[in-house]
Amino acid sequence: MTQIGEVALWLALLVAGWGATLGFYGGRKGRGDLVLSAERSVYAVFGLLVTASIAIIAAFLRSEFRYKYVAGYSNRELGLFYKITGLWAGQTGSLVFWALLLSFFGSIVMLQNRRRNREFMPYVAGTVLTVLAFFMVVVVFASNPFQLMDFVPPDGRGLNPQLQNYWMTIHPPTLYLGFTCFTIPFAFAVSALLSGRLDTRWITTTRRWTLLAWFFLTCGIIFGMMWAYVELGWGGYWFWDPVENASLLPWLTGTAFLHSVMIQEKRGMLKMWNVLLVIGTFLLSIFATFLTRSGLIESVHSFAENTTIAYIFLGFLGSLILASAALVWWRRHAFAPENRLESFLSREAAFLVNNLAFVSVMFAVLWGTTFPLISEGIFGQKINVGPPFYNRVNVPLGLILLFLLGVGPVIAWRKATPRNLKRNFTLPLAAGLGVTGLMWTTGVSHPYALATFGLAAFSMTTIVVEFWKGTRARAKIEGENPFTAFVHLFERNRRRYGGYVVHAGFIVCFCGFAGKAFNAEKQVALKPGEAVSIRSPFGHTYTLTYQAMSWYPAQNMTKIVASVDVKKDGRPAGLMAPEKRAYKQRDEVTSEVGIRRVWNEDLYLILAGVDNAEGLMQGTNPRPVATFKVLVNPLVPWIWLGGFIMAMGTLVALWPAPEVVRATVPARKPQRAPAAEPELMGI
C-alpha cells in the first residue's frame, strides 16, 4: 500500500504540471479540448492524493517505523486516534494534507462550473494546478513522507506531547481548510486579470468561497486559542507567537475584503484594492504555511525539521508576488472607479477606514513576526518582538474597528444627513455613554476596558435596533406575530442578518478580551491540608485546599494528579485535579490544567511543581509539597461564546436562500414597501 502511495505522489506531480500547462495554453488559444483535459487533471490529482494520504495513514496504523516520518511522529503505544491524525502531525504529512484539501476544493469548483463561468475556468484550473504542482515538488523532492530510515528502529519517537490533545485533531485541519479555500478566490482573480473580465462577476462567483474560507479560518483560530488555553498551561489563550500570528494575517486581509467588496458592488469603487486584497490574502496563506513548516522560526506551534523547504517556499512566494504585480500593472487601466467618495460621513468612508484599520493591524503583526528573522539576517542577532509591541499598536486599532461595527451597517451610502445620524445613533450613543459611566461609578478605571465596554454597548445597540426595526416592519406589513416576523426576517435576507450575528459575536469576543484587564493571580507552595484564597474581580472569594497527590501509569505516559477542594465564599464548589504528565518516548513533562468554568469567569489551576516526585512514585514521599499557580480569568468564556456566535452567523449567511416561487395571484392593493435594506460584510 505504501509503495502505491509513493507512486501516487509522483503521478500527482506529473498530472498537476501537465494540467496546469494545458489550462493556461488552452485558455490562451481557446482550445476547449485542452481546457477539459486540465479540469479532469484536477479530479485526477485529487484521486491520487487520496491514495497517498490513505497510504500514509496505513503506515501509521501498521507502525511501519522504516519510514522516517512515521518513526518521528508515532510509537507503538500511541492511541489509534493520534495515529490516524499523524497525517498532519508533522511537516511532511501536513504538506500532503494541504494539497489534498486544495485538490478537493478544486474538484468542487470544476464540478460547479462545468456549464457556467466557462470564460474563467481555463485559468482557474491552471492556477489551482500550479499551486498543487508546487506542493508536489516540495513533497516529492524535499519532504517525502515515504523517505526510508537507514535502519528500522524497534519503536518510534512518539508524537509531540503538546499535540496529544483532542484539539490537535480539530484545530490544524480547520485552519488548513481556511488556508486552502482562499486559493479559489485567488484563482478567479488571476483568471479575471488574464481574461480582462474585471467587472463584479468574479467577485459574486467567489463570494461564498471567500466566506467559507473565512468561516474555516475563524474557527481554526478560535480552536487554536482553546488548545493553547487548555494545553500549554500558562493561563492565556494568545501569546502573539509567530505561528499564531501567521494564522491571523490572512484572516485580517480576508475580513477587509469581505467589507470592501461591498463598495465595488454598490458604487463601482476600489476595484484594484479588492484584487490586491484577494491576492494578498492568498499570499499570506502560503506565508503562514511557510512559517509553520519551514523551521526558520521558533514557536511552540512549529514542529518543522527540514529547513530546505524554506528556500523553495521563498522562491515560490517571490514568483507569485512578481507575477501578480505584473498582472495588476498590465490591467491597471481596467480599474478606473465608476464613482468617487462624496463625503467622509458615508458608508463608503466607514468601510474604507475599516479596511485601513484591518490592513494596518496586518502590517503591524507581519512586522513583529518577521522582525526577528530580519534582525538576525542583517545584524546577526535575533531580536524578538513581544506582546507589549502588539498590544500598544493593535489595541487602539481594535477599538476603532469596534466603533465601526456600530457605524458601518447603518450610516447612509454616499452622504449621511444630520437626520440620518440623529435617527440611527442617538440611542446607541446613549447606551455606550451609559455603560461607560456605570462602570466608572463602580470603580473600574482601566482606560481600555472602559473604552471597550462603552463601544461594545454602542455597537451592540445598533444591531439590536436593526433587528427590532426589521421585525416590527415585517410584523406590520405581513400581519405576523413578532416571533414569526423575526424568523422570516432571517429567511428573507440571510446575508444581511447573518452578518449582524457575526458582528454580535465579534463584540462579545472583544468583551472577553477586555476581561484580561481584571485577571487575578497567585502562586503558592502548599502542604496537604493547606489552603490558598484568591478574590475574583466580581467580588467573591475562592478558597482552594490541597487534599492529596496521587500517581498512576496510563497509555503512553505516567500521570501525577493533585486533588484540590474548591469553595466559593465558604460554600462547596467542586474538586479540581491539575496534572503533570511524563511521556515515555519523548522524555518530556507537560502540565494539564484544572479549569472550573462559570458563565463570567474561569478559575484556572496549574500544578507548577511537585517536590520530590520520584519519592511519591516510590512510596517514600506520600505527602509531597506542591506548587500551584491559581488564576481567575474574567470573561474568558465570552471569547468562546463570541466565536460560536460568529460561526453561527457565518453559517446563516452561507445557507442558500430559498428559491423564489412566482405565481399568478389576483392584484392586491399596493402596500407601502419597507425601506431599502443595507447589506453587510459582502456576504
XYZ file of C-alpha atoms in Angstrom:
683
model
C 0.000 0.000 0.000
C 2.771 2.442 0.910
C 4.527 1.806 -2.403
C 1.304 2.677 -4.189
C 1.128 5.881 -2.156
C 4.642 6.910 -3.156
C 3.878 6.262 -6.821
C 0.659 8.271 -6.431
C 2.656 11.298 -5.224
C 4.901 11.164 -8.295
C 1.910 10.797 -10.608
C 0.152 13.698 -8.858
C 3.175 15.892 -9.577
C 3.239 14.942 -13.250
C -0.520 15.313 -13.729
C -0.608 18.684 -11.918
C 2.232 20.049 -14.049
C 0.677 18.732 -17.253
C -2.796 20.022 -16.345
C -1.520 23.484 -15.391
C 0.212 23.808 -18.765
C -2.921 22.707 -20.632
C -5.122 25.091 -18.622
C -3.120 28.224 -19.409
C -2.341 27.205 -23.004
C -5.899 26.086 -23.706
C -7.291 29.321 -22.282
C -4.912 31.404 -24.362
C -5.685 29.548 -27.608
C -9.388 28.980 -26.910
C -8.959 25.188 -27.121
C -11.890 23.578 -25.319
C -10.389 20.087 -25.507
C -7.239 21.191 -23.700
C -9.241 23.059 -21.064
C -11.393 19.988 -20.456
C -8.258 17.929 -20.020
C -6.929 20.456 -17.484
C -10.166 20.282 -15.498
C -10.043 16.496 -15.483
C -6.461 16.740 -14.217
C -7.791 18.384 -11.030
C -10.032 15.340 -10.397
C -7.117 13.018 -11.122
C -4.785 14.814 -8.706
C -7.460 14.628 -6.020
C -7.789 10.867 -6.507
C -4.020 10.377 -6.414
C -3.654 12.450 -3.234
C -6.437 10.500 -1.548
C -4.476 7.341 -2.370
C -1.232 8.814 -1.000
C -2.960 10.015 2.190
C -4.510 6.599 2.820
C -1.062 5.042 2.362
C 0.450 7.423 4.962
C -2.312 6.682 7.476
C -1.892 2.953 6.824
C 1.836 3.263 7.563
C 0.979 4.918 10.899
C -1.621 2.291 11.799
C 0.808 -0.537 10.986
C 3.663 1.194 12.870
C 5.977 0.992 9.877
C 8.986 2.639 11.505
C 11.128 2.074 8.439
C 9.647 5.370 7.253
C 11.307 8.395 8.815
C 8.024 10.311 9.073
C 6.204 7.521 10.917
C 9.161 6.887 13.238
C 9.357 10.603 14.057
C 5.704 11.101 14.963
C 4.408 7.784 16.296
C 5.241 4.918 18.614
C 3.634 1.571 19.435
C 1.691 2.828 22.475
C 0.267 5.885 20.729
C -3.527 5.837 20.643
C -5.386 4.939 17.448
C -6.873 8.411 17.271
C -3.460 10.095 17.140
C -2.090 7.561 14.665
C -4.824 8.460 12.190
C -4.201 12.161 12.679
C -0.484 11.551 12.151
C -1.194 12.573 8.556
C -0.960 16.239 9.605
C 1.137 15.893 12.778
C 4.446 16.816 11.123
C 5.873 18.917 8.325
C 5.831 16.241 5.642
C 2.339 14.879 6.137
C 0.802 18.298 6.632
C 2.044 19.400 3.194
C 0.341 16.384 1.630
C -2.777 17.221 3.631
C -2.647 20.858 2.389
C -2.507 19.663 -1.214
C -5.255 17.099 -0.599
C -7.641 19.788 0.697
C -6.835 22.105 -2.206
C -7.431 19.353 -4.764
C -10.752 18.605 -3.032
C -11.885 22.228 -3.246
C -10.552 22.446 -6.798
C -12.630 19.413 -7.805
C -15.765 21.007 -6.359
C -15.094 24.203 -8.315
C -14.624 22.240 -11.549
C -17.862 20.354 -10.905
C -19.808 23.509 -10.015
C -18.654 25.383 -13.116
C -18.763 22.707 -15.775
C -21.610 24.599 -17.518
C -21.113 28.178 -16.294
C -18.336 30.728 -15.932
C -16.569 28.949 -18.783
C -14.525 32.023 -19.641
C -12.872 31.861 -16.210
C -12.316 28.126 -15.908
C -9.174 27.600 -18.079
C -7.116 29.924 -15.915
C -8.839 28.826 -12.677
C -7.852 25.225 -13.425
C -4.350 26.349 -14.439
C -3.853 28.363 -11.236
C -5.144 25.651 -8.916
C -2.962 23.035 -10.617
C 0.090 25.327 -10.482
C -0.276 25.632 -6.702
C -0.780 21.869 -6.453
C 2.302 21.255 -8.592
C 4.369 23.452 -6.262
C 3.297 21.467 -3.203
C 4.024 18.221 -5.022
C 7.530 19.440 -5.867
C 8.133 20.206 -2.184
C 6.726 16.868 -1.057
C 8.453 14.677 -3.650
C 11.890 16.309 -3.695
C 12.361 17.932 -0.262
C 9.962 16.454 2.270
C 8.861 12.994 1.174
C 6.651 11.137 3.690
C 7.908 7.822 2.303
C 11.587 8.525 2.928
C 13.198 5.408 4.446
C 15.312 5.253 7.607
C 18.891 3.972 7.470
C 17.771 1.226 9.855
C 14.414 0.092 11.213
C 14.079 1.129 14.893
C 12.082 -1.151 17.239
C 9.825 1.746 18.206
C 9.095 5.303 17.084
C 9.960 8.581 18.781
C 6.322 9.324 19.503
C 4.047 12.274 18.887
C 4.948 15.649 20.392
C 3.217 15.660 23.834
C 1.682 19.066 23.184
C -0.101 17.579 20.192
C -1.591 14.728 22.216
C -4.764 16.661 22.836
C -8.169 16.361 21.197
C -7.850 19.879 19.787
C -4.955 18.618 17.653
C -7.469 16.567 15.674
C -9.666 19.611 15.063
C -7.533 22.773 15.046
C -4.971 22.052 12.237
C -7.495 20.672 9.714
C -9.834 23.604 10.271
C -7.011 26.077 9.825
C -5.796 24.329 6.685
C -9.320 24.310 5.274
C -9.287 28.093 5.586
C -5.829 28.494 4.026
C -6.570 26.240 1.066
C -10.059 27.605 0.472
C -8.626 31.093 -0.105
C -6.888 29.651 -3.188
C -10.208 29.560 -5.050
C -10.927 33.347 -4.934
C -7.268 33.895 -5.825
C -7.594 31.607 -8.855
C -10.678 33.508 -10.053
C -8.886 36.836 -9.519
C -5.954 35.620 -11.634
C -8.413 34.417 -14.262
C -10.195 37.784 -14.265
C -6.858 39.544 -14.754
C -5.747 37.235 -17.570
C -9.102 37.326 -19.356
C -9.662 41.035 -18.749
C -13.108 40.433 -17.230
C -12.682 42.638 -14.179
C -16.314 43.503 -13.550
C -18.083 42.188 -10.433
C -18.745 38.695 -11.848
C -15.594 37.121 -10.455
C -16.472 38.618 -7.079
C -20.051 37.354 -6.991
C -18.884 33.944 -8.233
C -16.372 33.580 -5.400
C -18.388 35.308 -2.670
C -19.385 32.069 -0.952
C -15.884 30.630 -1.327
C -14.419 33.672 0.386
C -16.950 33.439 3.164
C -16.380 29.691 3.528
C -12.619 30.263 3.795
C -13.221 32.998 6.369
C -15.518 30.658 8.334
C -12.899 27.891 8.488
C -10.088 30.286 9.333
C -12.123 31.947 12.095
C -12.998 28.562 13.591
C -9.377 27.415 13.241
C -8.067 30.470 15.095
C -10.643 30.088 17.890
C -9.871 26.349 18.184
C -6.148 27.179 18.353
C -6.815 29.623 21.191
C -8.788 26.941 23.028
C -5.946 24.461 22.528
C -3.368 26.929 23.850
C -5.595 27.708 26.833
C -6.053 24.113 27.987
C -2.800 22.525 26.811
C 0.097 24.953 27.129
C -0.593 25.620 30.809
C 0.359 29.283 31.153
C -3.120 30.701 31.714
C -3.569 32.592 28.455
C -5.017 31.930 25.023
C -2.928 34.180 22.753
C 0.764 34.994 23.135
C 1.487 36.678 19.786
C 3.505 33.590 18.917
C 4.801 33.661 15.278
C 2.611 30.755 14.221
C -0.439 32.248 15.928
C 0.308 35.485 14.095
C 0.673 33.625 10.807
C -2.886 32.342 11.035
C -4.159 35.837 11.839
C -2.568 37.565 8.822
C -4.815 36.142 6.038
C -7.827 36.443 8.350
C -7.245 40.201 8.630
C -6.977 40.829 4.887
C -9.812 38.384 4.180
C -12.067 40.267 6.594
C -11.099 43.561 4.977
C -12.018 42.109 1.570
C -15.445 40.969 2.787
C -16.201 44.605 3.589
C -14.507 46.410 0.709
C -16.158 44.199 -1.887
C -19.448 45.857 -0.948
C -18.134 49.196 -2.142
C -17.306 47.747 -5.554
C -20.686 46.049 -5.862
C -22.667 49.120 -4.795
C -20.571 52.001 -6.068
C -18.060 50.575 -8.552
C -15.092 51.720 -6.464
C -11.944 50.051 -5.049
C -11.611 47.566 -7.932
C -7.819 47.334 -7.787
C -7.890 47.323 -3.989
C -10.162 44.279 -3.979
C -7.948 42.381 -6.397
C -4.913 43.222 -4.262
C -6.699 42.090 -1.094
C -7.591 38.717 -2.612
C -4.061 38.212 -3.915
C -2.596 39.357 -0.596
C -4.831 37.013 1.382
C -3.715 34.017 -0.679
C -0.042 35.007 -0.427
C -0.401 35.361 3.341
C -1.964 31.885 3.478
C 1.117 30.497 1.724
C 3.298 32.609 4.023
C 1.507 31.161 7.062
C 2.169 27.635 5.833
C 5.785 28.607 5.185
C 6.219 29.978 8.726
C 4.635 26.919 10.316
C 6.518 24.334 8.329
C 9.776 25.960 7.223
C 11.637 25.557 10.527
C 13.017 29.117 10.339
C 11.172 30.308 13.427
C 10.982 29.071 16.983
C 7.470 28.518 18.221
C 5.543 26.188 20.482
C 3.335 25.559 17.441
C 6.112 24.924 14.938
C 7.164 21.315 14.571
C 9.276 21.596 11.445
C 12.568 19.745 10.991
C 13.626 20.340 7.396
C 14.646 23.934 6.623
C 15.353 23.080 2.955
C 11.753 23.709 2.051
C 12.066 27.270 3.401
C 14.061 28.301 0.348
C 11.633 26.553 -2.016
C 8.734 28.358 -0.351
C 10.531 31.699 -0.564
C 11.188 31.142 -4.259
C 7.538 30.299 -4.891
C 6.318 33.270 -2.861
C 8.673 35.602 -4.711
C 7.473 34.272 -8.076
C 3.841 34.707 -7.081
C 4.410 38.282 -5.924
C 6.195 39.227 -9.154
C 3.632 37.522 -11.391
C 0.699 39.070 -9.506
C 2.256 42.536 -9.595
C 2.885 42.206 -13.334
C -0.730 41.166 -13.983
C -2.164 44.033 -11.930
C 0.122 46.516 -13.692
C -0.852 45.079 -17.090
C -4.567 45.606 -16.346
C -4.173 48.863 -14.418
C -6.370 50.823 -16.868
C -9.314 48.490 -16.252
C -9.581 49.515 -12.612
C -10.940 53.010 -13.169
C -13.583 53.768 -10.498
C -17.160 54.453 -11.575
C -17.773 56.832 -8.660
C -15.797 58.828 -6.165
C -16.057 59.302 -2.432
C -18.610 62.075 -1.876
C -18.398 62.510 1.895
C -16.481 61.207 4.854
C -19.844 60.797 6.587
C -20.893 57.845 4.424
C -20.815 54.079 4.416
C -18.092 54.045 1.795
C -15.856 56.087 4.103
C -16.683 53.860 7.085
C -15.758 50.721 5.114
C -12.608 52.432 3.842
C -11.477 53.260 7.393
C -12.405 49.707 8.363
C -10.106 48.404 5.611
C -7.256 50.695 6.593
C -7.534 49.529 10.213
C -7.514 45.840 9.256
C -4.563 46.275 6.903
C -2.678 48.364 9.492
C -3.088 45.587 12.049
C -1.894 43.101 9.422
C 1.264 45.098 8.713
C 1.977 45.539 12.430
C 1.617 41.802 13.045
C 3.654 40.967 9.929
C 6.441 43.308 11.007
C 6.538 41.929 14.545
C 6.551 38.361 13.245
C 9.311 38.778 10.673
C 11.498 41.258 12.552
C 13.445 38.538 14.430
C 14.372 36.946 11.068
C 15.257 40.320 9.551
C 17.383 41.370 12.545
C 19.210 38.053 12.530
C 19.821 38.247 8.778
C 21.127 41.847 8.835
C 22.715 42.261 12.263
C 23.418 38.633 13.139
C 21.350 38.969 16.306
C 17.788 37.767 16.707
C 15.635 40.440 18.381
C 12.251 39.084 19.421
C 9.154 41.260 19.485
C 6.951 40.617 22.500
C 3.281 41.154 23.398
C 3.789 44.798 24.591
C 4.551 45.878 20.995
C 1.480 44.143 19.561
C -0.803 45.427 22.314
C 0.447 49.006 22.030
C -0.214 49.093 18.277
C -3.219 46.841 17.856
C -5.441 47.672 20.829
C -6.220 51.239 19.613
C -6.854 49.907 16.095
C -9.099 47.220 17.539
C -11.140 49.880 19.350
C -11.570 51.762 16.058
C -12.886 48.553 14.471
C -15.231 48.021 17.409
C -16.620 51.530 16.892
C -17.045 50.932 13.148
C -19.049 47.787 13.873
C -21.772 50.121 15.061
C -21.337 52.755 12.368
C -20.815 50.877 9.090
C -24.077 48.905 8.860
C -26.447 51.839 9.452
C -24.819 55.007 8.125
C -26.105 56.065 4.696
C -24.382 55.475 1.377
C -22.883 58.497 -0.401
C -23.602 61.119 2.277
C -25.263 60.909 5.672
C -27.616 63.717 6.591
C -27.941 65.139 10.122
C -31.365 63.476 10.289
C -29.874 60.083 9.386
C -27.152 60.450 12.007
C -29.601 61.513 14.719
C -32.092 58.742 13.936
C -29.514 55.937 13.857
C -27.014 56.912 16.515
C -28.800 58.716 19.351
C -29.848 55.572 21.210
C -26.560 53.640 20.640
C -24.549 56.650 21.754
C -26.631 56.960 24.924
C -26.151 53.232 25.614
C -22.371 53.484 25.161
C -22.051 56.516 27.423
C -24.395 54.951 29.971
C -22.367 51.729 30.232
C -19.089 53.645 30.467
C -20.471 55.895 33.198
C -21.932 52.956 35.129
C -18.609 51.094 35.097
C -16.750 54.233 36.166
C -19.040 54.709 39.149
C -18.488 51.081 40.225
C -14.738 51.666 40.412
C -13.493 50.488 37.004
C -10.687 52.814 35.928
C -8.769 50.810 33.288
C -8.973 53.074 30.199
C -9.006 50.327 27.562
C -11.583 48.297 29.485
C -13.855 51.336 29.815
C -13.463 52.147 26.130
C -14.104 48.534 25.094
C -17.292 48.071 27.082
C -18.593 51.516 26.108
C -18.008 50.900 22.399
C -19.368 47.369 22.707
C -22.610 48.756 24.143
C -22.752 51.321 21.332
C -22.260 48.776 18.563
C -24.453 46.067 20.090
C -27.291 48.567 20.452
C -27.170 49.398 16.734
C -27.505 45.679 15.944
C -30.391 45.168 18.365
C -32.156 48.231 16.971
C -31.733 46.907 13.412
C -33.338 43.602 14.387
C -36.102 45.403 16.239
C -36.850 47.733 13.310
C -36.854 44.877 10.818
C -39.087 42.667 12.940
C -41.531 45.466 13.655
C -41.741 46.488 9.988
C -42.297 42.906 8.849
C -44.914 42.234 11.531
C -46.781 45.358 10.485
C -46.623 44.734 6.733
C -47.249 40.962 6.731
C -49.536 40.805 9.753
C -47.265 38.284 11.526
C -46.637 37.858 15.216
C -43.213 39.151 16.400
C -41.601 35.702 16.636
C -42.695 34.635 13.141
C -41.663 38.000 11.757
C -38.236 37.619 13.397
C -37.716 34.153 11.868
C -38.881 35.277 8.428
C -36.541 38.257 8.696
C -33.598 35.832 8.654
C -35.081 33.771 5.845
C -35.705 36.827 3.705
C -32.180 38.208 3.873
C -29.728 35.735 5.346
C -26.708 37.643 4.107
C -27.657 40.798 5.936
C -28.866 39.328 9.230
C -26.219 36.611 9.298
C -23.702 39.440 9.050
C -25.317 41.165 12.026
C -24.961 37.959 14.046
C -21.265 37.759 13.075
C -20.827 41.344 14.278
C -22.560 40.495 17.560
C -20.157 37.579 18.080
C -17.227 39.868 17.353
C -18.435 42.299 20.027
C -18.836 39.500 22.589
C -15.252 38.376 21.803
C -13.969 41.910 22.370
C -15.622 41.998 25.790
C -13.925 38.679 26.568
C -10.545 40.121 25.574
C -11.137 43.151 27.796
C -11.686 40.853 30.778
C -7.913 40.324 30.854
C -7.593 43.753 32.476
C -9.090 42.275 35.658
C -7.124 39.000 35.918
C -6.161 37.851 39.419
C -3.171 35.544 40.005
C -1.322 33.849 42.873
C 1.447 31.249 43.110
C 1.957 29.312 46.353
C 3.647 26.173 47.693
C 1.293 24.097 49.845
C 1.478 21.021 52.049
C -1.510 18.641 52.015
C -4.300 20.203 54.080
C -3.172 23.794 53.474
C -5.268 26.291 51.503
C -4.935 29.436 49.426
C -7.590 32.094 48.799
C -7.983 34.326 45.742
C -10.516 37.086 45.202
C -12.467 37.361 41.966
C -12.961 40.819 40.404
C -16.693 40.067 40.635
C -16.444 40.237 44.440
C -16.492 36.626 45.654
C -13.563 34.631 47.061
C -12.336 31.171 46.082
C -10.603 29.007 48.694
C -8.582 26.073 47.348
C -7.457 23.338 49.740
C -4.740 20.933 48.618
C -6.019 17.483 49.670
C -3.583 14.907 48.304
C -1.282 13.843 45.454
C -1.528 10.555 43.534
C 0.121 8.976 40.525
C -0.675 6.166 38.088
C 0.575 4.812 34.758
C -1.554 5.483 31.680
C -1.249 4.678 27.994
C 1.973 6.222 26.672
C 2.567 8.255 29.869
C 2.656 8.480 33.674
C 0.285 10.905 35.414
C 0.752 12.761 38.696
C -2.544 14.248 39.838
C -3.272 16.738 42.622
C -6.693 16.721 44.305
C -7.785 20.233 45.249
C -11.047 21.043 47.028
C -12.686 24.336 45.974
C -15.042 26.555 47.954
C -16.693 29.746 46.749
C -17.435 32.177 49.592
C -17.282 29.233 52.002
C -19.695 27.044 50.015
C -18.508 23.796 48.318
C -17.789 24.368 44.600
C -16.314 21.046 43.459
C -12.947 19.368 43.069
C -10.126 20.294 40.688
C -7.415 17.877 39.520
C -4.471 19.513 37.701
C -1.877 17.061 36.398
C 1.744 16.557 35.435
C 2.257 14.073 32.585
C 5.567 12.356 31.854
C 5.652 10.918 28.314
C 7.728 7.777 27.865
C 9.108 8.109 24.352
C 9.915 11.818 24.319
C 11.073 12.038 27.963
C 9.073 15.255 28.320
C 6.823 16.522 31.107
C 3.743 18.641 30.428
C 1.041 20.248 32.576
C -2.673 19.573 32.292
C -4.548 22.411 33.932
C -7.706 22.279 36.007
C -10.465 24.667 34.941
C -13.686 25.454 36.807
C -15.906 27.467 34.478
C -18.942 29.618 35.117
C -20.634 31.986 32.697
C -18.486 35.002 33.521
C -15.067 33.642 34.546
C -12.665 30.701 34.767
C -10.922 29.522 37.912
C -7.675 28.214 36.359
C -5.323 25.975 38.370
C -1.822 24.908 37.264
C 0.232 22.270 39.044
C 3.514 24.153 38.659
C 5.747 21.736 40.567
C 5.890 18.668 42.828
C 8.587 18.350 45.487
C 10.401 15.014 45.155
C 8.074 13.404 42.604
C 10.354 10.339 42.463
C 9.717 9.801 46.184
C 5.974 9.994 45.583
C 6.144 7.201 42.993
C 8.498 5.075 45.137
C 6.317 5.490 48.237
C 8.911 7.377 50.318
C 7.187 10.769 49.985
C 3.413 10.137 50.062
C 2.537 13.747 51.025
C 4.696 15.950 48.788
C 4.723 19.735 48.852
C 3.172 21.072 45.639
C 3.444 24.456 43.956
C 0.232 25.799 42.473
C -0.445 28.760 40.234
C -4.025 29.988 40.663
C -5.699 32.422 38.273
C -9.126 33.943 37.970
C -9.664 34.803 34.303
C -12.760 37.003 33.935
C -14.902 36.790 30.791
C -12.769 34.173 29.017
C -15.925 32.058 28.395
C -17.249 35.025 26.432
C -14.449 34.606 23.878
C -15.569 31.047 23.130
C -19.202 32.160 23.118
C -18.380 35.010 20.737
C -16.540 32.620 18.432
C -19.555 30.295 18.415
C -21.888 33.191 17.596
C -19.605 34.300 14.747
C -19.587 30.771 13.339
C -23.378 30.522 13.535
C -23.801 33.902 11.868
C -21.480 32.870 9.044
C -23.413 29.641 8.510
C -26.653 31.613 8.331
C -25.107 33.878 5.697
C -23.742 30.883 3.786
C -27.001 28.968 3.792
C -28.597 29.066 0.319
C -31.620 31.282 0.017
C -34.898 29.512 -0.816
C -35.987 29.547 -4.417
C -38.427 32.321 -5.163
C -41.695 30.799 -6.320
C -43.585 33.091 -8.613
C -47.268 32.504 -9.028
C -50.072 34.377 -10.686
C -52.213 35.957 -7.992
C -55.022 38.440 -8.129
C -53.923 42.023 -7.974
C -53.868 43.356 -4.433
C -53.982 46.800 -3.065
C -50.392 48.040 -3.076
C -48.788 48.335 0.349
C -46.014 50.582 1.454
C -42.699 48.905 0.734
C -40.176 48.575 3.555
C -37.086 50.736 3.471
C -34.227 49.560 1.275
C -32.071 47.132 3.205
C -28.385 47.659 3.611
C -26.093 44.687 3.130
C -23.296 43.710 5.386
C -19.808 42.317 5.097
C -20.178 41.469 1.430
C -21.974 38.242 2.269
